[in-house]
mmCIF file of C-alpha atoms in Angstrom:
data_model
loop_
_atom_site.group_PDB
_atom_site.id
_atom_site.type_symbol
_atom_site.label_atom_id
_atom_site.label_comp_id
_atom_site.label_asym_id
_atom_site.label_seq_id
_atom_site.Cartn_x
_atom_site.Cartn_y
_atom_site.Cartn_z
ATOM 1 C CA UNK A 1 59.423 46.275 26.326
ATOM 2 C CA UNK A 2 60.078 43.174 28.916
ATOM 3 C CA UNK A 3 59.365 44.365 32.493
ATOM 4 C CA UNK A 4 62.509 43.649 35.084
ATOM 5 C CA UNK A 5 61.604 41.233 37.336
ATOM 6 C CA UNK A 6 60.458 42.115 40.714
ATOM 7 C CA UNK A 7 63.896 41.479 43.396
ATOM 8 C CA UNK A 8 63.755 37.948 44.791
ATOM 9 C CA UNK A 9 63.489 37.924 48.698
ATOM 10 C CA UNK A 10 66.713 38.379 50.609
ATOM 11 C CA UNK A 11 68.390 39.574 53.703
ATOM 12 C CA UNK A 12 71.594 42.301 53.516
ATOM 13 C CA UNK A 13 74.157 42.652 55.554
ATOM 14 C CA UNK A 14 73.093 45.207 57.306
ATOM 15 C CA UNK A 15 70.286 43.401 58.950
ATOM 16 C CA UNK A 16 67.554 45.125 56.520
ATOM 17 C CA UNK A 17 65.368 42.672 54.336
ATOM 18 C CA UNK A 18 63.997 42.954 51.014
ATOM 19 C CA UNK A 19 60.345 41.174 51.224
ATOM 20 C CA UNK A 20 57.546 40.097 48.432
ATOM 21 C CA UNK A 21 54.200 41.043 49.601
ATOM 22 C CA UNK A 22 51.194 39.983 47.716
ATOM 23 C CA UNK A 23 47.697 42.231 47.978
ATOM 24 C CA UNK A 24 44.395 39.679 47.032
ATOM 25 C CA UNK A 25 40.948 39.819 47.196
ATOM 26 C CA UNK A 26 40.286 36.304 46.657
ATOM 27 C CA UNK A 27 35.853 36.438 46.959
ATOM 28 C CA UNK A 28 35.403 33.936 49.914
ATOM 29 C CA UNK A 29 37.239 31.443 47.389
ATOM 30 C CA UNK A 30 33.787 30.900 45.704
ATOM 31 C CA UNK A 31 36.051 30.369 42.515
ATOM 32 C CA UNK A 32 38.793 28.097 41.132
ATOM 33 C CA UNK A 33 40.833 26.929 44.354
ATOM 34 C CA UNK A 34 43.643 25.463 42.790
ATOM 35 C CA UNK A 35 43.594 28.578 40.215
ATOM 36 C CA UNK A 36 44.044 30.983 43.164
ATOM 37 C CA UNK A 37 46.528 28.769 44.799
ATOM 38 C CA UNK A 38 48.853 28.585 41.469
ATOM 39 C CA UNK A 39 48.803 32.266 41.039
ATOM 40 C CA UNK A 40 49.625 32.761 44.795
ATOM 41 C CA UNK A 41 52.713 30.437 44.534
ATOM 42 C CA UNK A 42 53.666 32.011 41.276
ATOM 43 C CA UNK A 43 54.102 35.400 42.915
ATOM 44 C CA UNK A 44 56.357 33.968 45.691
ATOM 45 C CA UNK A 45 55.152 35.815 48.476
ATOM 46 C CA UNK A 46 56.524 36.607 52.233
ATOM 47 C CA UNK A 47 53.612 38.080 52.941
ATOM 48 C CA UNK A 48 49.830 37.726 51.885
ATOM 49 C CA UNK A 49 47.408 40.571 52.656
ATOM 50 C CA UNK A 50 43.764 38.634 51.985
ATOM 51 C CA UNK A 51 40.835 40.324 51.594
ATOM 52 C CA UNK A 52 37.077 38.356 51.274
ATOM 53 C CA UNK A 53 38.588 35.134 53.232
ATOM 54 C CA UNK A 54 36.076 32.575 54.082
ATOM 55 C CA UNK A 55 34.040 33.458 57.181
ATOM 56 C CA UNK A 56 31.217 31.061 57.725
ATOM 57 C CA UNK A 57 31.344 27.182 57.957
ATOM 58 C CA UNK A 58 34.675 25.786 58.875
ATOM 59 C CA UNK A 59 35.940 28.766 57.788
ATOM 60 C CA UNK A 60 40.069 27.909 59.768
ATOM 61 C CA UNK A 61 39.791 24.869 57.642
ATOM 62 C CA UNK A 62 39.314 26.649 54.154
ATOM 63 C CA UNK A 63 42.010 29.365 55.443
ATOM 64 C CA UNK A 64 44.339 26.720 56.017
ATOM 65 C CA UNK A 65 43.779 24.216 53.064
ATOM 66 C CA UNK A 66 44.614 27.859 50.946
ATOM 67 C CA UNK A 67 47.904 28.628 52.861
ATOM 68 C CA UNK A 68 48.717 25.197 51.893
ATOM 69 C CA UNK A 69 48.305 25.066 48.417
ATOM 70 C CA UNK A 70 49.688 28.350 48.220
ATOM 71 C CA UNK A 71 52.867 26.921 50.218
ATOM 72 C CA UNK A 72 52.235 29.252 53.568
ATOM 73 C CA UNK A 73 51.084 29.608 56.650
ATOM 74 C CA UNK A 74 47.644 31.657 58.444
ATOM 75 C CA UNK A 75 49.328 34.344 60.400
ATOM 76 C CA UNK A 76 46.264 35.969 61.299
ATOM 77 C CA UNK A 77 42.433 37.018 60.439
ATOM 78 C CA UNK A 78 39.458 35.519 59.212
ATOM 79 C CA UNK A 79 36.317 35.620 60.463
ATOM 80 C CA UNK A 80 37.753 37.334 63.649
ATOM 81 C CA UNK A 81 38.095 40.130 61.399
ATOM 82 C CA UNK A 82 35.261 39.485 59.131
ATOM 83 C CA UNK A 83 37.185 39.175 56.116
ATOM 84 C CA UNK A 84 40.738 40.089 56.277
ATOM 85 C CA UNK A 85 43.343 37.571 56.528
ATOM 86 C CA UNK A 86 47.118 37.028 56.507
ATOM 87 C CA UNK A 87 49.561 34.358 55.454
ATOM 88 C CA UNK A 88 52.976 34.339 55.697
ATOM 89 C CA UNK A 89 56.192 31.904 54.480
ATOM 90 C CA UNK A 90 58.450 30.623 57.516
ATOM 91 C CA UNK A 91 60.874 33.417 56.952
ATOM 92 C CA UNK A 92 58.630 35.519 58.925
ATOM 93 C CA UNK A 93 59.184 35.381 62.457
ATOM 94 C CA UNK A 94 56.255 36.164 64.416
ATOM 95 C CA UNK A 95 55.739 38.569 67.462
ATOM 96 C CA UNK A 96 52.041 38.924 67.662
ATOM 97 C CA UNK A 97 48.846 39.378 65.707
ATOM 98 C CA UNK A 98 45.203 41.095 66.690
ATOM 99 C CA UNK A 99 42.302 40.770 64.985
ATOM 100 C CA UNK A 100 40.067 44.243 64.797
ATOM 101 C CA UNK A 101 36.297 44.639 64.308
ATOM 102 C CA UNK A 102 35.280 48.187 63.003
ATOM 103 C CA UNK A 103 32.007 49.747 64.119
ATOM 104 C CA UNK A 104 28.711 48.124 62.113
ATOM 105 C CA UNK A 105 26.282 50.605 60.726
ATOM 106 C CA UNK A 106 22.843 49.002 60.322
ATOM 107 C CA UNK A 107 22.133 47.181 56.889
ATOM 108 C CA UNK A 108 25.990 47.006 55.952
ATOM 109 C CA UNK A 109 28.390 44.277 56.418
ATOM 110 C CA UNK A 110 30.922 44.528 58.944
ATOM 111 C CA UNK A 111 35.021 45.463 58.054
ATOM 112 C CA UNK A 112 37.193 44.782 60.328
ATOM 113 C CA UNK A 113 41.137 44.934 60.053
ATOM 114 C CA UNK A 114 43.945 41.747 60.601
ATOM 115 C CA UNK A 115 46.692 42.799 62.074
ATOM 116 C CA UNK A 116 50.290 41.657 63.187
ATOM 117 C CA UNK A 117 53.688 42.503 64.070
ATOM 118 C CA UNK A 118 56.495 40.207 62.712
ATOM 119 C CA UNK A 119 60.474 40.243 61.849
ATOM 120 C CA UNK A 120 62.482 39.324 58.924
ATOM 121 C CA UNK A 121 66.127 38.948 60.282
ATOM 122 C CA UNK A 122 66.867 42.472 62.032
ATOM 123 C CA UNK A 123 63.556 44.234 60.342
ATOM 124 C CA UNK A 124 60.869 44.704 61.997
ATOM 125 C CA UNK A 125 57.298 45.588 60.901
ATOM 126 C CA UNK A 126 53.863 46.180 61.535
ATOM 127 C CA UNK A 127 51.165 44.486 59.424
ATOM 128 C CA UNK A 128 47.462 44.991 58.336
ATOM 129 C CA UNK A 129 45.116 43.854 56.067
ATOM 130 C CA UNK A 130 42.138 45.916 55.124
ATOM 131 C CA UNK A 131 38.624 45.700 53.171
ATOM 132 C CA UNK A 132 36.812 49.230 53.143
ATOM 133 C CA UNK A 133 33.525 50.318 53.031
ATOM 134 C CA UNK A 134 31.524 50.181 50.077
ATOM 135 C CA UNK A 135 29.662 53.676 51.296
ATOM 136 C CA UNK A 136 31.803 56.813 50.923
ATOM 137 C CA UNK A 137 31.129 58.678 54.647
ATOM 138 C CA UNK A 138 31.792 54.775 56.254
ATOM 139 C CA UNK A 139 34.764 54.330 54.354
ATOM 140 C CA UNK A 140 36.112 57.441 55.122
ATOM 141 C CA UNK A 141 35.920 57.291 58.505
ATOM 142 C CA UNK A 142 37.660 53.217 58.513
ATOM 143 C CA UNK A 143 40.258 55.064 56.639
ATOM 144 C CA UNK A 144 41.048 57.078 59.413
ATOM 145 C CA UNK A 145 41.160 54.464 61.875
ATOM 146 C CA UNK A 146 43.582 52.248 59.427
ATOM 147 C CA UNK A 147 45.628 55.266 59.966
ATOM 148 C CA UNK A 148 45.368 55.690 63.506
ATOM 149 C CA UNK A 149 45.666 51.469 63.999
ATOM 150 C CA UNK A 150 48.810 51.519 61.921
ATOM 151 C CA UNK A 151 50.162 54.001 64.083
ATOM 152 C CA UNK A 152 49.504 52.175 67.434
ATOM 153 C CA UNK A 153 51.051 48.684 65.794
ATOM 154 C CA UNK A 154 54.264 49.596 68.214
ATOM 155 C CA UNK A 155 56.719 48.978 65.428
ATOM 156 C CA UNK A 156 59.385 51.060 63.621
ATOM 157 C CA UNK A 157 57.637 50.333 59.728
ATOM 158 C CA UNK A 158 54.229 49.562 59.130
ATOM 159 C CA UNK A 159 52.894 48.024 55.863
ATOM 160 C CA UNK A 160 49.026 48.357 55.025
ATOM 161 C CA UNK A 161 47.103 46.679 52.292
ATOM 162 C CA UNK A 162 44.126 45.579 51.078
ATOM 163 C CA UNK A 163 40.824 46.334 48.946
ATOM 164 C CA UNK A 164 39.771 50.111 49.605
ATOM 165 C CA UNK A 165 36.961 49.879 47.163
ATOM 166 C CA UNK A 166 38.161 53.764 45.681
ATOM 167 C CA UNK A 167 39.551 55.074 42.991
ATOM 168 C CA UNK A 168 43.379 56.884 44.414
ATOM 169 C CA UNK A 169 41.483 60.129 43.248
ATOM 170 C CA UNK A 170 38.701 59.408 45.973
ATOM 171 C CA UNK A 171 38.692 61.279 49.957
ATOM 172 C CA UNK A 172 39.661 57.919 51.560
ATOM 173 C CA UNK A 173 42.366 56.517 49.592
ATOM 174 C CA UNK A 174 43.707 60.242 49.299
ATOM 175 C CA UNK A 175 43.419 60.330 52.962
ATOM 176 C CA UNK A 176 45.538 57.284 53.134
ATOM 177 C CA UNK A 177 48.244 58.683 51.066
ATOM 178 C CA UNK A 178 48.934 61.496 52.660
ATOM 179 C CA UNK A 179 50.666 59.237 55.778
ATOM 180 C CA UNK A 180 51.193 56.586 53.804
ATOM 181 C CA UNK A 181 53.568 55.835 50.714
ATOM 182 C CA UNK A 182 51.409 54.261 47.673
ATOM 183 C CA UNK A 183 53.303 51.610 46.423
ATOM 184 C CA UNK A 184 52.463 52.040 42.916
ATOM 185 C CA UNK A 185 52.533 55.859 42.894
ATOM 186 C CA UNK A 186 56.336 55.200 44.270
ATOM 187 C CA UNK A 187 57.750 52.488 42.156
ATOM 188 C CA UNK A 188 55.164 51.555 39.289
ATOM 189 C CA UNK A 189 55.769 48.076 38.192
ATOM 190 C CA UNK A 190 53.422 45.672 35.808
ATOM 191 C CA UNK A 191 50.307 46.560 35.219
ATOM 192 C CA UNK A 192 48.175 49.443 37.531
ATOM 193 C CA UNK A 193 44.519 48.368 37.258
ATOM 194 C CA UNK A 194 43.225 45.541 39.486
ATOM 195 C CA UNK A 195 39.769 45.223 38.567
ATOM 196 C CA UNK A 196 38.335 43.413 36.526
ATOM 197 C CA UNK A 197 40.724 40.402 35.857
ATOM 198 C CA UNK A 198 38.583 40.450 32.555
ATOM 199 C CA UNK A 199 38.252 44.153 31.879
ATOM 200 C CA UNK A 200 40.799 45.614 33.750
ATOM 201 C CA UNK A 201 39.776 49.565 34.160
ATOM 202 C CA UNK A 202 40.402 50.921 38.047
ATOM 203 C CA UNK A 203 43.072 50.784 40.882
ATOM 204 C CA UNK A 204 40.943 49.974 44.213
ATOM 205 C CA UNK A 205 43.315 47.654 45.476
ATOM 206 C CA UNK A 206 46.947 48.723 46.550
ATOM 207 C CA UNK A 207 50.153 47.883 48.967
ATOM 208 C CA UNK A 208 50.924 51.232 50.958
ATOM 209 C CA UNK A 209 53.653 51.800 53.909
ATOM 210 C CA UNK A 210 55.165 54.225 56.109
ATOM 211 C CA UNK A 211 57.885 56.144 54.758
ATOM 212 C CA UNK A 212 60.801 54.220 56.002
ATOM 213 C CA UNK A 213 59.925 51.382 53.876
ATOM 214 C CA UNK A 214 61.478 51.516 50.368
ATOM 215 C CA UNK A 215 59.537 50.508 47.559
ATOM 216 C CA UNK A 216 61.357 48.373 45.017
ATOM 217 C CA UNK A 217 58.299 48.392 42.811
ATOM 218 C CA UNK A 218 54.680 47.434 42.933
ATOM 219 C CA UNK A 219 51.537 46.996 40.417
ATOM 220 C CA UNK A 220 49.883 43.625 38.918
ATOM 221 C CA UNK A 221 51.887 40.843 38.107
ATOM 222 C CA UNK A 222 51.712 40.730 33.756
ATOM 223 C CA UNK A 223 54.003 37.383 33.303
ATOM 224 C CA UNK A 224 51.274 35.594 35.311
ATOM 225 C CA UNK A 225 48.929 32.735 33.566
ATOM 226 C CA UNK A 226 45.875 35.000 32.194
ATOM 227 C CA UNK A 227 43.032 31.747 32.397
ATOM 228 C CA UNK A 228 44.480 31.282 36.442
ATOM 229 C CA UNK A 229 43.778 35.434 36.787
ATOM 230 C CA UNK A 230 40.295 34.983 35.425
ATOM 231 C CA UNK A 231 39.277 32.031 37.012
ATOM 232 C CA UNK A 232 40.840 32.648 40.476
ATOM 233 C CA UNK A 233 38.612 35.652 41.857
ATOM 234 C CA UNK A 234 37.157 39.165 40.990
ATOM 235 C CA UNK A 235 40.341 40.924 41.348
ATOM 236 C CA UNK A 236 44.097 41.024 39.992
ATOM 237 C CA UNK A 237 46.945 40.973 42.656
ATOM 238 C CA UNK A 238 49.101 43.406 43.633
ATOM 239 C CA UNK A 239 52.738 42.275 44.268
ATOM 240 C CA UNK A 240 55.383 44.597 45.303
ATOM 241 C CA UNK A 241 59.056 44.196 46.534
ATOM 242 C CA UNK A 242 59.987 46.271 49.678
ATOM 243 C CA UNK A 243 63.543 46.839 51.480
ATOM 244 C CA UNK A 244 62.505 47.020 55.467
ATOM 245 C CA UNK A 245 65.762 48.818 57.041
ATOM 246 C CA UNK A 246 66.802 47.064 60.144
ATOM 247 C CA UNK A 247 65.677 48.256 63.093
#
């Protein structure tokens, strides 16, 4: 059966906007560049949640050579975040953006969050990107931050995705959810597992939001080139189409 296509981005007359937002791990773009870049465009993205940007040598300049292949800007993140990062088209007006280091336990890398607050016509929403632990207690306990960060973004809708590196059965993304709406547990679109682009078999990456936001459908892309997917990075995307209500 053919899958309906995702809604194109658009604002309604009521000041609300319907907005593509794109969820990617893309492994310090150790990989195919252009690959990555082709499937980025392909998705036609407002938004780009990154997870595993660049974040040693000339680091900016990899960031930004990405954003423009992919045909966007760097809103935020990085290295100042160790690892999260977010692009955005020019349809997203900007208010502000912070860049959050978590606590580091001894022996494990360090997580951090990007974060920003931006507008699309009269909607207005709060933004972060997020890579969790790989160790259960730590990531539970960066899942409750994510939580309490999202709540302090100062904005009427928050949006918050990334790599939680757990299964939706597991403490911290089930901690997530109960705040947050799960964008494929809402409106399942495409495919549901995200790793691995070559043996798909687990959801650890997802697109969640606050429960204003109305999910128009979300999962993994399946009319996307399958050679780009596997040559791009570790992980599949997740795209989903939201409608932000104006503020």
């Amino acid at each position: 059966m053919a899958i309906i296509p995702l809604p194109n981005s658009r604002t309604e007359a009521d000041g609300s906007a319907v907005v593509r937002i794109l969820s990617y791990n893309v492994r310090s773009m150790r990989d195919d560049e252009d690959a990555l870049a082709r499937v980025i465009r392909a998705c036609a993205p407002d938004l780009v949640f990154v997870q595993e940007a660049p974040r040693f040598f000339r680091w900016r300049k990899h960031a930004a050579r990405l954003a423009a292949k992919s045909e966007l800007v760097v809103l935020g993140g990085g290295a100042t975040a160790a690892g999260p990062l977010l692009m955005c088209s020019l349809r997203a007006t900007v208010e502000r953006t912070e860049d959050v280091l978590l606590p580091l336990t001894p022996g494990l890398h360090r997580r951090g969050f990007a974060t920003a607050v931006v507008r699309f016509a009269g909607a207005r929403v709060g933004l972060i990107s997020c890579h969790l632990s790989l160790r259960s207690e730590e990531r539970y306990a960066q899942a409750g931050m994510l939580l309490d960060r999202a709540a302090d973004l100062d904005a009427p809708h928050a949006i918050v995705a990334g790599d939680l590196n757990e299964r939706p059965d597991g403490r911290s993304f089930t901690r997530l959810t109960k705040e947050l709406q799960d964008g494929w547990a809402v409106s399942p679109w495409g495919g549901e597992y995200t790793s691995t682009p070559a043996d798909p078999h687990q959801r650890i990456d997802a697109i969640l939001a606050t429960r204003g936001v109305e999910f128009l459908g979300c999962g993994v892309p399946q009319d996307l080139d399958p050679a780009d997917l596997r040559a791009a990075t570790d992980h599949l995307p997740v795209l989903a189409a939201v409608r932000i209500p104006a503020s």
